[in-house]
Amino acid sequence: MHQFIQQYRGFAIASFIAVGVTVALSLHWFLYQHHADGWAQPVDWSASTTQQPLPSLRTLAHEHGLAIGAAVAMEPLLNDPTYSTLVAREFSSLSPENAMKFELLQPQRNQFQFAAADALVDFAQAHKMTIYAHVLVWYRRLPDWLVKGHWSRDELKSILKHHIDTVVGRYRGKIAAWDVVNEAVNMEGTGLRDDFWRQGIGPDYIDLAFEWAHAADPDAKLFYNDFGGEALGRKSDQIYQLVKGLRDRGVPIHGVGLQSHFKLWKLPSLKDIAANVQRLSDLGLDVEFTELDLRVHKAWGSQTDKLNRQAQVYQQITNLCLTAPRCRGITTWGVSDQWSWVRFVLQQPDAPLLFDQNYQPKPAYFAVAQALRSHP
Ligand code: G3I
């Protein structure tokens, strides 16, 4: 028996060492791989939470001519002073998370509901903020009267032109940029989505939308916006070809919005994002990170580790935008974690934004501030 314990103990110790070495090597490989994609090593930002008060992100970003924005939900913007005070202090740009979507602006044909959108515009003007407006043409959030109707191509063109003329015309001179068309490229990156607008009008709905928007407000910058095409790849190649074609045909497009809904456990290559931003800039287009958020809940490690790594990613994106020739702004898709669509719509217990559920700055906030402060 004694001999068996001796032999068994040796086997157990050897197994323990083997497992420990395997875990250490895997962790090293992961961190190296992470680093190999250009994402810097995580650092401990937790100590920085005590650094108060800092100049606001809005103040720091202004020094570099960079817009720093947030997508806002109207309920807290109008009813929660903590939310609205934080928005006005920290951000220089506003985006309507939902208030300017087709379904909410024109719920019935020719019956427009502008109260919420007007309130957002009023808030922005009162706080000297710019507006990156979202969204004129999207295949989602379309009202029943529209999607259930049977329209000829000309009828649908007329409906879309009327929507754009009415909405863009109403806010002429008050909107810095519009998401004119959102998510028109299919997930596979093989072409355009076969969606409501393409089926009803044809692929030229995109050219038409940009031309109508430009006619309605010649001073607004007009963007194509999409997700999943931030780094080099099939979808971003398709987006590149789409916007290059628009430029080549003389269609008034001024920029591309990279939505940037990232996941910490599945990050694109930072180097490939930078290369994609560069090639879009080489077309003469501006680039904005339009819906930046970074989910962490499925990543490995403690919450502190995850939030530190999240901070590093936010900092790297900020540095990229500061150094890219035509990156004009970064907008986070939401203000604080409890209002994130990831919790509301995806029903995931996540923490993707710069402020936590108590509106307190997270490590990511301090990392963005440091990137802005330390950029020459
Ligand atoms: O306001 C109603 C509320 O009264 C109701 O009780 C509740 C339950 O049905 O729904 C609430 O409306 C929801 C709305 O978000 C406000 O929370 C809608 O159902 C829900 O569909 C809507 O989701 C939005 C989603 O777009 C679809 O429009 C998200 O907030 C918004 O963050 C998300 O944003 C999109 C961008 O527009 C495009 N890029 C991707 C991004 C994330 O999906």
Tab-separated table of C-alpha atoms and ligand atoms in Angstrom:
chain	number	residue	atom	x	y	z
A	1	MET	CA	0.000	0.000	0.000
A	2	HIS	CA	2.768	2.354	0.957
A	3	GLN	CA	4.523	1.594	-2.347
A	4	PHE	CA	1.271	2.367	-4.253
A	5	ILE	CA	0.891	5.769	-2.533
A	6	GLN	CA	4.520	6.597	-3.286
A	7	GLN	CA	4.069	5.649	-6.936
A	8	TYR	CA	0.621	7.401	-7.184
A	9	ARG	CA	1.930	10.561	-5.497
A	10	GLY	CA	4.728	10.803	-8.046
A	11	PHE	CA	2.266	10.404	-10.903
A	12	ALA	CA	0.007	13.113	-9.437
A	13	ILE	CA	2.893	15.565	-9.053
A	14	ALA	CA	4.070	14.905	-12.613
A	15	SER	CA	0.523	15.432	-13.936
A	16	PHE	CA	0.141	18.640	-11.958
A	17	ILE	CA	3.401	19.998	-13.383
A	18	ALA	CA	2.372	18.999	-16.908
A	19	VAL	CA	-0.999	20.762	-16.579
A	20	GLY	CA	0.650	23.839	-15.087
A	21	VAL	CA	3.172	24.067	-17.903
A	22	THR	CA	0.411	23.609	-20.500
A	23	VAL	CA	-1.700	26.387	-19.005
A	24	ALA	CA	1.285	28.723	-18.788
A	25	LEU	CA	2.295	28.040	-22.387
A	26	SER	CA	-1.289	28.496	-23.641
A	27	LEU	CA	-1.629	31.762	-21.772
A	28	HIS	CA	1.684	32.959	-23.172
A	29	TRP	CA	0.647	31.937	-26.685
A	30	PHE	CA	-2.693	33.717	-26.323
A	31	LEU	CA	-1.086	36.902	-25.081
A	32	TYR	CA	1.527	36.668	-27.822
A	33	GLN	CA	-1.160	36.029	-30.450
A	34	HIS	CA	-3.171	38.888	-29.061
A	35	HIS	CA	-0.071	41.024	-29.310
A	36	ALA	CA	0.758	39.692	-32.760
A	37	ASP	CA	-2.508	41.195	-34.063
A	38	GLY	CA	-1.238	44.561	-32.900
A	39	TRP	CA	-3.248	44.779	-29.688
A	40	ALA	CA	-0.813	45.879	-27.009
A	41	GLN	CA	-0.350	43.949	-23.779
A	42	PRO	CA	-2.995	44.770	-21.134
A	43	VAL	CA	-1.862	46.953	-18.277
A	44	ASP	CA	-3.448	47.517	-14.894
A	45	TRP	CA	-5.792	50.476	-15.231
A	46	SER	CA	-7.573	49.840	-11.942
A	47	ALA	CA	-5.282	52.274	-10.084
A	48	SER	CA	-6.292	55.023	-12.509
A	49	THR	CA	-9.875	55.022	-11.256
A	50	THR	CA	-8.772	57.251	-8.380
A	51	GLN	CA	-7.403	59.957	-10.700
A	52	GLN	CA	-10.101	62.663	-10.424
A	53	PRO	CA	-10.915	65.080	-11.782
A	54	LEU	CA	-9.537	64.721	-15.294
A	55	PRO	CA	-10.302	67.071	-18.149
A	56	SER	CA	-13.297	65.584	-19.980
A	57	LEU	CA	-12.936	63.429	-23.085
A	58	ARG	CA	-14.654	66.218	-24.988
A	59	THR	CA	-11.978	68.725	-23.886
A	60	LEU	CA	-9.116	66.340	-24.616
A	61	ALA	CA	-10.499	65.284	-28.013
A	62	HIS	CA	-11.141	68.882	-29.048
A	63	GLU	CA	-7.421	69.587	-28.800
A	64	HIS	CA	-6.893	67.088	-31.629
A	65	GLY	CA	-9.895	68.126	-33.705
A	66	LEU	CA	-11.480	64.769	-32.982
A	67	ALA	CA	-15.200	64.272	-32.363
A	68	ILE	CA	-15.936	62.010	-29.389
A	69	GLY	CA	-19.540	60.946	-29.368
A	70	ALA	CA	-22.162	58.688	-27.883
A	71	ALA	CA	-25.374	57.172	-29.154
A	72	VAL	CA	-28.079	58.347	-26.793
A	73	ALA	CA	-31.374	56.849	-25.700
A	74	MET	CA	-34.048	59.519	-25.437
A	75	GLU	CA	-35.654	58.308	-22.212
A	76	PRO	CA	-32.606	58.915	-19.976
A	77	LEU	CA	-31.437	61.907	-22.006
A	78	LEU	CA	-34.681	63.691	-21.215
A	79	ASN	CA	-35.417	62.255	-17.770
A	80	ASP	CA	-32.145	61.297	-16.037
A	81	PRO	CA	-30.026	64.334	-15.051
A	82	THR	CA	-27.012	62.138	-14.240
A	83	TYR	CA	-27.113	60.712	-17.769
A	84	SER	CA	-27.653	64.044	-19.529
A	85	THR	CA	-25.033	65.866	-17.437
A	86	LEU	CA	-22.467	63.175	-18.194
A	87	VAL	CA	-23.306	63.273	-21.916
A	88	ALA	CA	-22.926	67.064	-22.126
A	89	ARG	CA	-19.676	67.025	-20.146
A	90	GLU	CA	-17.855	64.118	-21.792
A	91	PHE	CA	-19.011	64.082	-25.419
A	92	SER	CA	-18.841	66.593	-28.256
A	93	SER	CA	-21.106	64.666	-30.618
A	94	LEU	CA	-24.485	62.959	-30.339
A	95	SER	CA	-26.008	60.124	-32.328
A	96	PRO	CA	-29.650	59.036	-31.991
A	97	GLU	CA	-29.587	55.358	-31.040
A	98	ASN	CA	-33.142	54.927	-32.321
A	99	ALA	CA	-34.932	58.276	-32.528
A	100	MET	CA	-34.246	58.937	-36.215
A	101	LYS	CA	-35.030	55.503	-37.604
A	102	PHE	CA	-37.640	55.286	-40.364
A	103	GLU	CA	-40.173	53.401	-38.214
A	104	LEU	CA	-40.116	56.065	-35.500
A	105	LEU	CA	-39.994	59.119	-37.763
A	106	GLN	CA	-42.719	58.030	-40.177
A	107	PRO	CA	-44.841	55.405	-38.396
A	108	GLN	CA	-47.739	56.135	-40.737
A	109	ARG	CA	-47.411	57.176	-44.358
A	110	ASN	CA	-46.863	60.940	-44.575
A	111	GLN	CA	-47.411	61.277	-40.811
A	112	PHE	CA	-44.040	62.219	-39.289
A	113	GLN	CA	-43.267	62.080	-35.568
A	114	PHE	CA	-40.400	64.495	-34.889
A	115	ALA	CA	-40.748	65.172	-31.164
A	116	ALA	CA	-37.939	62.864	-30.022
A	117	ALA	CA	-35.594	63.808	-32.870
A	118	ASP	CA	-36.314	67.496	-32.277
A	119	ALA	CA	-35.477	67.047	-28.584
A	120	LEU	CA	-32.148	65.444	-29.473
A	121	VAL	CA	-31.293	68.274	-31.873
A	122	ASP	CA	-32.308	70.850	-29.254
A	123	PHE	CA	-30.137	69.135	-26.621
A	124	ALA	CA	-27.145	69.084	-28.962
A	125	GLN	CA	-27.558	72.734	-29.882
A	126	ALA	CA	-28.018	73.755	-26.242
A	127	HIS	CA	-24.727	72.055	-25.359
A	128	LYS	CA	-22.854	73.062	-28.522
A	129	MET	CA	-22.567	69.461	-29.677
A	130	THR	CA	-22.449	68.209	-33.255
A	131	ILE	CA	-24.826	65.515	-34.476
A	132	TYR	CA	-23.854	62.382	-36.364
A	133	ALA	CA	-27.366	61.327	-37.382
A	134	HIS	CA	-28.423	57.711	-37.792
A	135	VAL	CA	-30.102	56.512	-40.139
A	136	LEU	CA	-31.928	57.323	-43.383
A	137	VAL	CA	-31.946	54.001	-45.247
A	138	TRP	CA	-31.727	50.655	-43.438
A	139	TYR	CA	-33.499	47.370	-44.093
A	140	ARG	CA	-34.561	47.186	-40.414
A	141	ARG	CA	-36.978	49.249	-38.272
A	142	LEU	CA	-39.290	49.916	-41.210
A	143	PRO	CA	-42.980	50.543	-40.458
A	144	ASP	CA	-45.662	48.032	-41.363
A	145	TRP	CA	-47.371	50.366	-43.838
A	146	LEU	CA	-44.158	50.350	-45.850
A	147	VAL	CA	-43.026	46.743	-45.689
A	148	LYS	CA	-46.522	45.313	-46.121
A	149	GLY	CA	-47.353	47.574	-49.045
A	150	HIS	CA	-47.111	46.545	-52.696
A	151	TRP	CA	-45.120	49.242	-54.432
A	152	SER	CA	-43.874	49.741	-57.935
A	153	ARG	CA	-40.240	50.785	-58.295
A	154	ASP	CA	-41.284	54.368	-58.981
A	155	GLU	CA	-43.673	54.424	-56.020
A	156	LEU	CA	-40.987	53.143	-53.672
A	157	LYS	CA	-38.461	55.634	-55.043
A	158	SER	CA	-40.986	58.388	-54.418
A	159	ILE	CA	-41.611	57.194	-50.826
A	160	LEU	CA	-37.902	57.021	-50.034
A	161	LYS	CA	-37.176	60.400	-51.639
A	162	HIS	CA	-40.030	61.987	-49.695
A	163	HIS	CA	-38.691	60.514	-46.442
A	164	ILE	CA	-35.187	61.785	-47.069
A	165	ASP	CA	-36.336	65.208	-48.325
A	166	THR	CA	-38.575	65.660	-45.273
A	167	VAL	CA	-36.158	64.436	-42.607
A	168	VAL	CA	-32.879	65.846	-43.954
A	169	GLY	CA	-34.633	69.049	-44.976
A	170	ARG	CA	-36.083	69.547	-41.495
A	171	TYR	CA	-32.635	69.473	-39.883
A	172	ARG	CA	-30.754	71.201	-42.701
A	173	GLY	CA	-27.738	73.025	-41.264
A	174	LYS	CA	-28.051	71.279	-37.881
A	175	ILE	CA	-26.605	67.851	-38.726
A	176	ALA	CA	-22.846	67.432	-39.237
A	177	ALA	CA	-23.109	63.974	-40.778
A	178	TRP	CA	-25.727	61.405	-41.790
A	179	ASP	CA	-25.615	57.659	-41.962
A	180	VAL	CA	-27.344	57.724	-45.341
A	181	VAL	CA	-27.262	53.967	-45.972
A	182	ASN	CA	-26.642	51.383	-43.270
A	183	GLU	CA	-25.628	47.715	-43.614
A	184	ALA	CA	-26.320	47.296	-47.343
A	185	VAL	CA	-23.529	44.715	-47.862
A	186	ASN	CA	-24.371	41.103	-47.056
A	187	MET	CA	-22.746	39.182	-44.233
A	188	GLU	CA	-20.801	36.921	-46.618
A	189	GLY	CA	-19.197	39.932	-48.280
A	190	THR	CA	-20.261	38.683	-51.695
A	191	GLY	CA	-22.487	41.626	-52.636
A	192	LEU	CA	-25.459	43.668	-51.525
A	193	ARG	CA	-28.073	42.330	-49.138
A	194	ASP	CA	-31.162	41.204	-51.017
A	195	ASP	CA	-33.213	43.432	-48.731
A	196	PHE	CA	-36.409	45.489	-48.933
A	197	TRP	CA	-34.840	48.472	-50.705
A	198	ARG	CA	-32.800	46.474	-53.186
A	199	GLN	CA	-35.772	44.290	-54.060
A	200	GLY	CA	-38.136	47.231	-54.425
A	201	ILE	CA	-35.917	49.771	-56.198
A	202	GLY	CA	-32.805	47.906	-57.317
A	203	PRO	CA	-29.127	48.324	-56.346
A	204	ASP	CA	-29.181	51.953	-57.437
A	205	TYR	CA	-31.219	52.837	-54.333
A	206	ILE	CA	-27.867	53.580	-52.703
A	207	ASP	CA	-26.761	56.136	-55.327
A	208	LEU	CA	-30.221	57.716	-55.212
A	209	ALA	CA	-30.274	57.985	-51.398
A	210	PHE	CA	-26.940	59.813	-51.315
A	211	GLU	CA	-27.968	62.154	-54.132
A	212	TRP	CA	-31.309	62.992	-52.472
A	213	ALA	CA	-29.659	63.540	-49.072
A	214	HIS	CA	-27.052	65.845	-50.602
A	215	ALA	CA	-29.719	67.862	-52.382
A	216	ALA	CA	-31.662	68.201	-49.109
A	217	ASP	CA	-28.611	69.376	-47.124
A	218	PRO	CA	-25.502	70.150	-49.215
A	219	ASP	CA	-23.425	70.872	-46.109
A	220	ALA	CA	-23.982	67.571	-44.302
A	221	LYS	CA	-21.262	64.921	-44.612
A	222	LEU	CA	-22.776	61.733	-46.015
A	223	PHE	CA	-21.602	58.331	-44.791
A	224	TYR	CA	-22.038	54.690	-45.642
A	225	ASN	CA	-22.176	52.743	-42.343
A	226	ASP	CA	-21.678	49.039	-41.671
A	227	PHE	CA	-20.468	46.398	-39.214
A	228	GLY	CA	-18.050	43.503	-39.637
A	229	GLY	CA	-15.965	45.404	-42.177
A	230	GLU	CA	-13.612	47.200	-39.803
A	231	ALA	CA	-10.549	45.103	-40.658
A	232	LEU	CA	-9.362	43.757	-44.012
A	233	GLY	CA	-11.485	40.886	-45.235
A	234	ARG	CA	-14.230	39.878	-47.651
A	235	LYS	CA	-16.876	42.160	-46.215
A	236	SER	CA	-14.588	45.182	-45.994
A	237	ASP	CA	-13.413	44.478	-49.562
A	238	GLN	CA	-17.059	44.562	-50.665
A	239	ILE	CA	-17.636	47.813	-48.765
A	240	TYR	CA	-14.491	49.245	-50.336
A	241	GLN	CA	-15.723	48.332	-53.820
A	242	LEU	CA	-19.165	49.768	-53.054
A	243	VAL	CA	-17.910	53.157	-51.884
A	244	LYS	CA	-15.230	53.288	-54.596
A	245	GLY	CA	-17.971	52.776	-57.153
A	246	LEU	CA	-20.025	55.581	-55.628
A	247	ARG	CA	-16.990	57.873	-55.728
A	248	ASP	CA	-16.180	56.861	-59.312
A	249	ARG	CA	-19.759	57.670	-60.400
A	250	GLY	CA	-19.545	61.074	-58.743
A	251	VAL	CA	-22.113	60.197	-56.076
A	252	PRO	CA	-21.832	62.623	-53.102
A	253	ILE	CA	-20.398	60.317	-50.412
A	254	HIS	CA	-17.935	61.746	-47.890
A	255	GLY	CA	-17.114	58.935	-45.499
A	256	VAL	CA	-17.453	55.411	-44.188
A	257	GLY	CA	-18.709	54.522	-40.736
A	258	LEU	CA	-17.038	51.498	-39.160
A	259	GLN	CA	-19.569	50.426	-36.562
A	260	SER	CA	-17.005	48.497	-34.448
A	261	HIS	CA	-19.198	46.301	-32.273
A	262	PHE	CA	-16.247	44.308	-30.979
A	263	LYS	CA	-15.926	41.227	-28.766
A	264	LEU	CA	-12.904	40.913	-26.496
A	265	TRP	CA	-12.758	37.166	-27.114
A	266	LYS	CA	-12.771	37.590	-30.898
A	267	LEU	CA	-10.942	40.768	-31.833
A	268	PRO	CA	-10.093	41.646	-35.432
A	269	SER	CA	-6.490	42.460	-36.202
A	270	LEU	CA	-5.661	46.049	-35.230
A	271	LYS	CA	-3.121	46.126	-38.040
A	272	ASP	CA	-5.830	45.127	-40.533
A	273	ILE	CA	-8.174	47.803	-39.189
A	274	ALA	CA	-5.442	50.381	-39.698
A	275	ALA	CA	-4.833	49.110	-43.244
A	276	ASN	CA	-8.546	49.278	-44.033
A	277	VAL	CA	-8.824	52.810	-42.643
A	278	GLN	CA	-5.843	53.802	-44.761
A	279	ARG	CA	-7.239	52.447	-48.028
A	280	LEU	CA	-10.589	54.171	-47.415
A	281	SER	CA	-8.749	57.413	-46.718
A	282	ASP	CA	-6.788	56.917	-49.951
A	283	LEU	CA	-10.160	57.100	-51.744
A	284	GLY	CA	-10.568	60.585	-50.293
A	285	LEU	CA	-13.110	59.403	-47.738
A	286	ASP	CA	-13.325	60.263	-44.061
A	287	VAL	CA	-13.609	57.400	-41.577
A	288	GLU	CA	-15.420	57.302	-38.251
A	289	PHE	CA	-15.756	54.608	-35.631
A	290	THR	CA	-19.503	55.074	-35.399
A	291	GLU	CA	-20.841	52.484	-32.939
A	292	LEU	CA	-17.875	51.433	-30.828
A	293	ASP	CA	-18.546	49.065	-27.962
A	294	LEU	CA	-16.601	46.068	-26.688
A	295	ARG	CA	-18.308	43.065	-25.188
A	296	VAL	CA	-16.310	41.181	-22.543
A	297	HIS	CA	-18.640	38.670	-20.909
A	298	LYS	CA	-17.431	35.589	-22.807
A	299	ALA	CA	-13.718	36.431	-22.477
A	300	TRP	CA	-11.445	34.488	-20.098
A	301	GLY	CA	-10.134	35.954	-16.850
A	302	SER	CA	-11.493	37.892	-13.905
A	303	GLN	CA	-13.732	40.913	-14.453
A	304	THR	CA	-10.790	43.144	-13.496
A	305	ASP	CA	-8.608	41.457	-16.125
A	306	LYS	CA	-11.354	41.759	-18.748
A	307	LEU	CA	-11.915	45.457	-18.045
A	308	ASN	CA	-8.178	46.099	-18.207
A	309	ARG	CA	-7.962	44.358	-21.565
A	310	GLN	CA	-11.073	46.215	-22.680
A	311	ALA	CA	-9.335	49.461	-21.724
A	312	GLN	CA	-6.340	48.527	-23.823
A	313	VAL	CA	-8.514	47.948	-26.883
A	314	TYR	CA	-10.336	51.256	-26.456
A	315	GLN	CA	-6.962	52.965	-26.106
A	316	GLN	CA	-5.585	51.315	-29.243
A	317	ILE	CA	-8.642	52.334	-31.283
A	318	THR	CA	-8.283	55.894	-30.001
A	319	ASN	CA	-4.593	55.948	-30.923
A	320	LEU	CA	-5.422	54.565	-34.355
A	321	CYS	CA	-7.982	57.294	-34.969
A	322	LEU	CA	-5.601	59.968	-33.736
A	323	THR	CA	-2.891	58.859	-36.143
A	324	ALA	CA	-5.024	57.882	-39.179
A	325	PRO	CA	-5.087	60.640	-41.814
A	326	ARG	CA	-8.846	60.998	-42.149
A	327	CYS	CA	-10.320	59.500	-39.003
A	328	ARG	CA	-12.648	62.225	-37.793
A	329	GLY	CA	-14.369	60.737	-34.787
A	330	ILE	CA	-15.244	57.960	-32.416
A	331	THR	CA	-18.775	57.362	-31.196
A	332	THR	CA	-19.531	54.776	-28.520
A	333	TRP	CA	-22.814	52.956	-29.002
A	334	GLY	CA	-24.302	54.034	-25.739
A	335	VAL	CA	-23.240	56.001	-22.696
A	336	SER	CA	-23.170	53.598	-19.752
A	337	ASP	CA	-23.379	49.837	-19.476
A	338	GLN	CA	-26.895	49.638	-18.106
A	339	TRP	CA	-28.235	51.410	-21.211
A	340	SER	CA	-26.272	49.308	-23.698
A	341	TRP	CA	-28.232	47.531	-26.427
A	342	VAL	CA	-26.169	44.461	-25.558
A	343	ARG	CA	-28.059	44.221	-22.296
A	344	PHE	CA	-31.419	45.385	-23.665
A	345	VAL	CA	-31.577	43.720	-27.057
A	346	LEU	CA	-29.070	40.874	-26.827
A	347	GLN	CA	-30.035	40.218	-23.203
A	348	GLN	CA	-26.381	39.621	-22.300
A	349	PRO	CA	-24.939	40.621	-18.882
A	350	ASP	CA	-22.165	42.636	-20.404
A	351	ALA	CA	-20.133	45.809	-19.765
A	352	PRO	CA	-19.214	47.134	-23.244
A	353	LEU	CA	-18.942	50.901	-22.690
A	354	LEU	CA	-16.799	53.583	-21.032
A	355	PHE	CA	-19.072	54.124	-18.010
A	356	ASP	CA	-20.464	51.479	-15.693
A	357	GLN	CA	-24.055	50.991	-14.581
A	358	ASN	CA	-23.611	53.688	-11.931
A	359	TYR	CA	-22.290	56.145	-14.516
A	360	GLN	CA	-18.779	55.767	-13.070
A	361	PRO	CA	-15.797	55.894	-15.435
A	362	LYS	CA	-14.271	52.480	-16.101
A	363	PRO	CA	-10.641	51.651	-16.928
A	364	ALA	CA	-11.584	52.077	-20.596
A	365	TYR	CA	-12.533	55.705	-19.941
A	366	PHE	CA	-9.130	56.435	-18.358
A	367	ALA	CA	-7.365	54.634	-21.173
A	368	VAL	CA	-9.114	56.756	-23.810
A	369	ALA	CA	-8.342	59.900	-21.805
A	370	GLN	CA	-4.690	58.914	-21.554
A	371	ALA	CA	-4.490	58.274	-25.297
A	372	LEU	CA	-5.953	61.718	-25.980
A	373	ARG	CA	-3.760	63.408	-23.378
A	374	SER	CA	-0.512	61.795	-24.472
A	375	HIS	CA	-0.984	62.178	-28.241
A	376	PRO	CA	1.374	64.847	-29.565
B	1	G3I	O1	-38.921	51.343	-26.559
B	1	G3I	C1	-39.453	49.993	-26.579
B	1	G3I	C2	-40.092	49.684	-25.237
B	1	G3I	O2	-41.230	50.540	-25.058
B	1	G3I	C3	-40.532	48.211	-25.215
B	1	G3I	O3	-41.054	47.893	-23.934
B	1	G3I	C4	-39.302	47.332	-25.521
B	1	G3I	C5	-39.636	45.858	-25.519
B	1	G3I	O4	-40.221	45.531	-26.753
B	1	G3I	O5	-38.776	47.674	-26.831
B	1	G3I	C6	-38.310	49.024	-26.836
B	1	G3I	O6	-37.817	49.326	-28.142
B	1	G3I	C7	-36.582	48.673	-28.418
B	1	G3I	C8	-35.529	49.765	-28.692
B	1	G3I	O7	-34.285	49.176	-29.104
B	1	G3I	C9	-35.264	50.619	-27.460
B	1	G3I	O8	-34.621	49.834	-26.489
B	1	G3I	C10	-36.785	47.844	-29.672
B	1	G3I	O9	-37.634	46.761	-29.356
B	1	G3I	C11	-35.434	47.284	-30.119
B	1	G3I	O10	-35.571	46.631	-31.372
B	1	G3I	C12	-34.462	48.451	-30.321
B	1	G3I	O11	-33.206	47.880	-30.659
B	1	G3I	C13	-32.288	48.803	-31.264
B	1	G3I	C14	-31.751	48.100	-32.521
B	1	G3I	O12	-30.740	48.917	-33.122
B	1	G3I	C15	-32.837	47.889	-33.556
B	1	G3I	O13	-33.302	49.151	-33.968
B	1	G3I	C16	-31.165	49.092	-30.277
B	1	G3I	O14	-31.652	49.895	-29.205
B	1	G3I	C17	-30.037	49.830	-30.986
B	1	G3I	O15	-28.915	49.962	-30.137
B	1	G3I	C18	-29.617	49.065	-32.238
B	1	G3I	O16	-28.643	49.825	-32.886
B	1	G3I	C19	-28.128	49.232	-34.098
B	1	G3I	C20	-27.900	50.365	-35.081
B	1	G3I	O17	-29.100	51.061	-35.309
B	1	G3I	C21	-27.286	49.836	-36.373
B	1	G3I	N1	-26.050	49.092	-36.097
B	1	G3I	C22	-26.242	47.991	-35.139
B	1	G3I	C23	-26.794	48.524	-33.820
B	1	G3I	C24	-26.937	47.424	-32.793
B	1	G3I	O18	-27.877	46.475	-33.230
